XYZ file of C-alpha atoms in Angstrom:
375
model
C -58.667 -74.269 44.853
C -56.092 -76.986 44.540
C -52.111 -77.670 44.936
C -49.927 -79.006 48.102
C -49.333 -76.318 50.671
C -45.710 -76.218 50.722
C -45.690 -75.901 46.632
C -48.174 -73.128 47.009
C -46.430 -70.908 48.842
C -43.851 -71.068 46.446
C -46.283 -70.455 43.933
C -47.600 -67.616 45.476
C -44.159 -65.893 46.154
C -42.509 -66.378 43.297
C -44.652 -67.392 40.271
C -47.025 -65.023 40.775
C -44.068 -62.848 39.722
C -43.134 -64.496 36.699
C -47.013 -63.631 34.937
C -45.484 -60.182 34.244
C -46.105 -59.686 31.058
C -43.048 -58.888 28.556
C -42.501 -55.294 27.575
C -41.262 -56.761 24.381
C -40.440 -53.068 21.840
C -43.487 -51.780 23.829
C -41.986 -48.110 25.217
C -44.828 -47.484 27.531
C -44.551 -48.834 31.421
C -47.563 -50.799 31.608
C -48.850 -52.557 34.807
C -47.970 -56.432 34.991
C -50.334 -59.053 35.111
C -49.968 -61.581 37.870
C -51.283 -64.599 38.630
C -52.897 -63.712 42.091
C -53.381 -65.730 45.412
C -56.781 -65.548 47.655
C -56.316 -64.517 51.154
C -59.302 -65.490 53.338
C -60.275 -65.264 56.543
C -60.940 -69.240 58.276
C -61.852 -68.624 62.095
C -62.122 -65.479 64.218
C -61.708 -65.335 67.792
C -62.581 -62.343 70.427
C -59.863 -60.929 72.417
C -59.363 -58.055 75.801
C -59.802 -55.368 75.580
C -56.435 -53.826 74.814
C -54.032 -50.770 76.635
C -53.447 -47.711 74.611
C -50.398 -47.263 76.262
C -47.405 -46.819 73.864
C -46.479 -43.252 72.306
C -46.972 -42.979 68.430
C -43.756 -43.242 66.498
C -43.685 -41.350 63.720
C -40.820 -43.348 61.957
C -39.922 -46.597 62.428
C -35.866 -47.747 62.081
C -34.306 -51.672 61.701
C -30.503 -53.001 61.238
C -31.458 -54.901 58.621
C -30.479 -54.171 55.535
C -30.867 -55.687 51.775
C -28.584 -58.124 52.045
C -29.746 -58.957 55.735
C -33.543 -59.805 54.058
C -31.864 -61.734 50.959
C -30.499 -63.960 52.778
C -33.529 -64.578 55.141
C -35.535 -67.860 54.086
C -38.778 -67.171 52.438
C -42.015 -68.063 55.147
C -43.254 -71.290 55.281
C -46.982 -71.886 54.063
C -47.905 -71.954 57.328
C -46.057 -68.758 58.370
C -47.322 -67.322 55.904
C -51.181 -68.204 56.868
C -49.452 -66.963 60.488
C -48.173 -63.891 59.474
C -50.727 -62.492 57.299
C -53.580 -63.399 60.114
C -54.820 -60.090 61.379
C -55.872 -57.719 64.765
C -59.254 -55.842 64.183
C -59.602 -53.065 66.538
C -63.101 -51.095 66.746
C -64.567 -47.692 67.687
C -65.678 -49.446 71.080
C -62.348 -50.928 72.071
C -63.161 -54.481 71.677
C -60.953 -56.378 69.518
C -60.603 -59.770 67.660
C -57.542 -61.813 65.609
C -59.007 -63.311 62.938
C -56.869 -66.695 61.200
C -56.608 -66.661 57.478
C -56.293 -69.597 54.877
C -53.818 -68.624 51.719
C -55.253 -70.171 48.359
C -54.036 -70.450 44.527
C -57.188 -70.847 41.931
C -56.595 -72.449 38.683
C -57.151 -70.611 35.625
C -61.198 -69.309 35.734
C -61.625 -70.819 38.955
C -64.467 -68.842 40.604
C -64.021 -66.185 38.294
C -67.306 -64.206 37.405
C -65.771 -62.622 34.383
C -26.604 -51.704 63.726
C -24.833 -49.195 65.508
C -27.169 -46.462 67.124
C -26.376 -43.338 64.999
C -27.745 -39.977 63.933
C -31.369 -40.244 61.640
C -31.300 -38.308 58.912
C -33.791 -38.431 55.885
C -32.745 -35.531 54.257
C -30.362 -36.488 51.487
C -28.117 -33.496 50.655
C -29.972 -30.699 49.133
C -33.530 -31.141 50.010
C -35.446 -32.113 46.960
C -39.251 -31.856 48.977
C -42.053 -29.786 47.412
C -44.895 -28.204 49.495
C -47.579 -28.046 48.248
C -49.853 -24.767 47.899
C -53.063 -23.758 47.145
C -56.496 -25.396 47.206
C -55.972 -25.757 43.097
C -53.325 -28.608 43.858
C -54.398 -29.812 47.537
C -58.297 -30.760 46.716
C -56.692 -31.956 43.057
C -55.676 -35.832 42.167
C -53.493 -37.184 43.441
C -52.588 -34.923 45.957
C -55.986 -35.201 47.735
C -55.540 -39.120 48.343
C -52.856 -37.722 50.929
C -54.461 -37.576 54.202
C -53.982 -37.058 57.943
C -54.385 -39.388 61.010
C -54.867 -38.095 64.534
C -51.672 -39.725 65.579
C -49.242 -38.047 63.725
C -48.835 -40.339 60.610
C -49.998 -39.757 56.925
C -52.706 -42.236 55.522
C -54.232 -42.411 51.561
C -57.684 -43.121 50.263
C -57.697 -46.032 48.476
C -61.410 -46.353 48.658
C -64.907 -44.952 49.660
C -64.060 -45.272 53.150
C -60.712 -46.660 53.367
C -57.348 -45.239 54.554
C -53.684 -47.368 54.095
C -50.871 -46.487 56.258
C -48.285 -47.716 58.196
C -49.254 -50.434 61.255
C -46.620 -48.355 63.592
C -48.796 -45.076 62.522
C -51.198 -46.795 65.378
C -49.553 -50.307 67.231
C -45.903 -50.106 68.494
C -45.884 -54.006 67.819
C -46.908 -54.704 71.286
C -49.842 -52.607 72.075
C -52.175 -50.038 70.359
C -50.790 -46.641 70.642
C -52.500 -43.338 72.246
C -55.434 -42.496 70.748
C -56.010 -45.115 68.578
C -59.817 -45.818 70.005
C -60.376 -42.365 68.948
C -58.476 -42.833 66.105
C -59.404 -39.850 63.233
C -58.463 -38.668 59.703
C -58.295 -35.232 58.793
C -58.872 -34.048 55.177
C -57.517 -30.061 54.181
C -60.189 -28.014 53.294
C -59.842 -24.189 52.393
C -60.482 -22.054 55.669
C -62.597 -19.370 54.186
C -62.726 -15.379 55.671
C -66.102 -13.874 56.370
C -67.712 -17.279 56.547
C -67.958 -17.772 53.025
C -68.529 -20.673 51.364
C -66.695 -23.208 49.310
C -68.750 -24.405 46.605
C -70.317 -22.036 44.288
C -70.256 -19.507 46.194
C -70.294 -15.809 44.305
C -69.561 -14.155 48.144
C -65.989 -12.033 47.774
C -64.815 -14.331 50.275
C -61.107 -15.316 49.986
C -59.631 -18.609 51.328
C -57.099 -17.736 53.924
C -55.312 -21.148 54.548
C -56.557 -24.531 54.593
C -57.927 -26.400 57.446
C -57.998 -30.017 58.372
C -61.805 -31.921 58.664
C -61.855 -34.827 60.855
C -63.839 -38.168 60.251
C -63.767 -40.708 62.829
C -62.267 -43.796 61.954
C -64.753 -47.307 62.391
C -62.431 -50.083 62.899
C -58.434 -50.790 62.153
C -56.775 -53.724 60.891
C -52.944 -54.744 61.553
C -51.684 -57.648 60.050
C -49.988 -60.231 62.535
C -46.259 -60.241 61.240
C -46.338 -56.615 62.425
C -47.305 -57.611 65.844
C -45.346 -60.032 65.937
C -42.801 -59.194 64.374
C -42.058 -55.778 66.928
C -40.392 -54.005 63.971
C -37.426 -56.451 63.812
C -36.425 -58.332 60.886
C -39.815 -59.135 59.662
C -41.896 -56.594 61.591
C -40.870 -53.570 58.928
C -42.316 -56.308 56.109
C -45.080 -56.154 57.589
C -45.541 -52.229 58.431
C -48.966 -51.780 56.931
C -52.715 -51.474 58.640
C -56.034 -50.673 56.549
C -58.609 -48.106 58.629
C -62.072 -47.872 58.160
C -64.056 -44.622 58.357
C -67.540 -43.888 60.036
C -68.376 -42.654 56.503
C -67.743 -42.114 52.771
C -65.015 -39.558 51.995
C -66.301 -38.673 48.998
C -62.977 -37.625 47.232
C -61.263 -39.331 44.551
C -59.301 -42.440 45.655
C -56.264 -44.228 44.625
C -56.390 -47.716 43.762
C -53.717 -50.004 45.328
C -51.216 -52.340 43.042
C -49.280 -55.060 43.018
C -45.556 -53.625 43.390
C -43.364 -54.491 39.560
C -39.845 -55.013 39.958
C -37.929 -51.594 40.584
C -36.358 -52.234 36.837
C -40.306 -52.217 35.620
C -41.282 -48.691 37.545
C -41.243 -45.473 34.805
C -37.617 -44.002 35.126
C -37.220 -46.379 38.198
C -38.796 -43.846 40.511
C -41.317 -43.666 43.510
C -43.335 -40.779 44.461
C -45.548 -40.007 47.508
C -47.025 -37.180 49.454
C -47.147 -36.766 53.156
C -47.221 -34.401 56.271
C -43.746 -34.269 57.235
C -43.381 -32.425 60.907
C -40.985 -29.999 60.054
C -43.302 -28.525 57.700
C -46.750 -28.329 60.129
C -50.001 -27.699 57.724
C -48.363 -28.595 54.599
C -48.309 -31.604 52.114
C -45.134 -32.232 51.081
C -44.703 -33.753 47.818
C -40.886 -35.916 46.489
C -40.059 -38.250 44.307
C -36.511 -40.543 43.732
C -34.618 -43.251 42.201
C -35.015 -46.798 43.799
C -31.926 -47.882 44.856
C -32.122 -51.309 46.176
C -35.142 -53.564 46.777
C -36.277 -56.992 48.322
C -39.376 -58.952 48.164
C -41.125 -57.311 50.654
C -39.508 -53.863 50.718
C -37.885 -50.594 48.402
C -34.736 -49.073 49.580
C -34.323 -45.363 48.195
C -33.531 -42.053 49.208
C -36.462 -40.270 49.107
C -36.159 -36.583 51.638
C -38.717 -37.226 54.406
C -39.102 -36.568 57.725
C -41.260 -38.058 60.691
C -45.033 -37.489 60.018
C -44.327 -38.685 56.431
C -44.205 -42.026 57.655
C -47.556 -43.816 56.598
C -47.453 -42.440 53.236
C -48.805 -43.994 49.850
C -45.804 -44.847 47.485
C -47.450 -44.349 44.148
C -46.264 -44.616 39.742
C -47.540 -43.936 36.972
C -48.090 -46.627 34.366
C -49.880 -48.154 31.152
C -53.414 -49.951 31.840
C -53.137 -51.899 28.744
C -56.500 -53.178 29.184
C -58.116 -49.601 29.307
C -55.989 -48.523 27.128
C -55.243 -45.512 29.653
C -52.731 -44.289 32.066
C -53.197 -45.198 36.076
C -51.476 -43.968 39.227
C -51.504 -47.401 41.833
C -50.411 -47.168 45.786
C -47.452 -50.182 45.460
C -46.095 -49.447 48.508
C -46.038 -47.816 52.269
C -43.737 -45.682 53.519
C -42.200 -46.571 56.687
C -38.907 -45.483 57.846
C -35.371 -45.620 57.510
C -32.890 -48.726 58.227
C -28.834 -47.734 58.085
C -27.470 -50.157 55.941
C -23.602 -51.908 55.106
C -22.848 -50.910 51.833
C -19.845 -52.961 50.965
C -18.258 -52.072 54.722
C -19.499 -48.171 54.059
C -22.676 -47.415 56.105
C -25.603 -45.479 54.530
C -28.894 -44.505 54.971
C -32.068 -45.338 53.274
C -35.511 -44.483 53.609
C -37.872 -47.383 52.828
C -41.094 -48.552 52.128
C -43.017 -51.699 52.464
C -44.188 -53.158 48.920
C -47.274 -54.558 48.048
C -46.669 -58.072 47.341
C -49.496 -60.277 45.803
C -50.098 -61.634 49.205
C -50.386 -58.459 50.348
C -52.658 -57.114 48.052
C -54.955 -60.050 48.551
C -55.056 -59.359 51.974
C -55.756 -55.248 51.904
C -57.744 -55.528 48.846
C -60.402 -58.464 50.841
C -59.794 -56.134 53.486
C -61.722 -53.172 51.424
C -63.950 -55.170 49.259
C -65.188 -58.457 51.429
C -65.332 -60.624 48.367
C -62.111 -61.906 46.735
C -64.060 -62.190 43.192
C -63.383 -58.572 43.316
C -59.704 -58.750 44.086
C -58.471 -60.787 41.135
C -56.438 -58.362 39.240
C -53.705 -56.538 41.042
């Protein structure tokens, strides 16, 4: 692991975007390569016990807009290393803050192979699909989509791993209500007559689906997000990995480093979630990206409150497999109202998965940064 802080950082923001490799006459979206940084952890300290004090927001709102983050500096190295250090809560209540050290390897290096207004997120005519029907709900992709106690959505992005949003369970100052007993619920058909779900030749007939709880082990929530307090780099940082008690045994979705909005198939988003206004029921949207900034996606996407938390997910070209591959690039988290050449509008956004990002989440799931190399 080599280079001069300072220079990494750099290297790590903005080269690692510049190893996307060229579409050339190639018509198929394919998944960039990048160049990608090593997040790991240096010291951990124990902390209190915490308060579960603050009420769960189910959205999360900020002033600032595009513009506002493009003109922001980028972080220092050592905000960076500051930013992207990290609260573990567990099942027991005791917590720790663990310090991270932010590396670049050279090639094969330790390679084994404003104003207060109205919120709306409903964009004119309301372009939201529910979802119906065990066929589609206990199908990929649309059973990655999954519940948290709190309010929020969350998706499977390994054996026992859930990404959402951080303010799905901290308010930026303290943990919310019912984090220590934090769970995930998964919809399973709700079957009449007690029948049975799996090969089972009984007449019985689902009558709606229910939701099956697993308790979650321990919770991580990046720094920035703390922090930050959802302010001008608190929404950058709107994203917390959760651990389950035990393997979910569905079908996961892998996460991805986030291409440039130009890059994404028709330049659109999709995600699933469990928007309030429509209790027991995933809802399913997709849109154009409108705007963007290194660490976040601007678009108009309906949603509503309980949606928040949300993988952001696209399609694209796994030139290496030679197959096509859905990748979580983002987190939905809210909605900022923002100056549009003097006219206000209003965008829902999501946090992107930068490569510092995904180096963090992905050590977060696998413990070994050998096995986060390719984003």
């Amino acid at each position: 692991m080599a280079g001069t802080p300072g220079l990494l950082l750099l290297s790590i923001l903005l080269c690692a975007v510049g190893q996307v490799s060229p579409y050339g006459a190639h018509w198929k979206p394919t998944w960039p390569a990048y160049r990608l940084p090593v997040v790991l952890p240096q010291s951990t300290l124990n902390l209190a016990k915490p308060h579960f004090g603050a009420e769960a927001k189910l959205e999360v709102s900020s002033s600032c807009g595009p513009q506002c983050h493009k003109g922001s500096p980028l972080p220092t190295y050592e905000e960076a290393k500051q930013y992207l250090s990290y609260e573990t809560l567990y099942a027991n209540g005791s917590r720790t803050e663990t310090h991270v050290g932010i590396y670049v390897l050279r090639s094969g290096e330790g390679e084994s192979s404003g104003k207060s207004r109205r919120k709306r997120q409903i964009y004119g005519y309301d372009s939201r699909f529910s979802i119906f029907g065990k066929d589609f709900l206990l199908n990929y992709p649309f059973s990655t989509s999954v519940k948290l106690s709190t309010g929020c959505t969350g998706t499977l992005v390994a054996e026992k791993h859930v990404l959402t949003a951080a303010h799905c369970i901290h308010d930026g100052k303290t943990y919310v209500k019912g984090t220590q007993k934090l769970r995930v619920g998964f919809l399973k058909p709700k079957f009449k007559d007690g029948g049975r779900e799996a090969n089972d030749s009984s007449p019985a007939v689902p009558e709606k689906m229910k939701f099956q709880w697993i308790r979650v082990k321990r919770t991580h929530v990046p720094k920035g997000w703390i922090k930050g307090n959802a302010n001008d780099i608190g929404m950058d940082y709107d994203y917390a990995l959760l651990e389950l008690k035990k393997p979910h045994k569905r079908k996961f979705m892998k996460i991805g480093v986030s291409p440039p909005a130009k890059q994404l198939p028709g330049g659109r988003i999709h995600f699933s979630g469990y928007d309030n206004d429509r209790p027991g029921n995933l809802v399913y949207r997709f849109c154009d990206v409108k705007d963007e900034t290194y660490d976040l996606l601007y678009q108009q996407c309906d949603a509503q409150p309980g949606a928040s938390g949300s993988g952001v997910y696209v399609r694209m070209w796994k030139r290496q497999q030679q197959k096509w591959e859905r990748k979580i690039i983002g987190i939905f988290s809210g909605h900022q109202w923002v100056d549009m050449n003097g006219s206000p509008q209003d965008f829902n956004v999501a946090v992107r998965i930068t490569p510092l990002k995904y180096a963090q989440i992905c050590y977060w799931i696998k413990g070994n940064y050998l096995d986060c190399r390719e984003g």
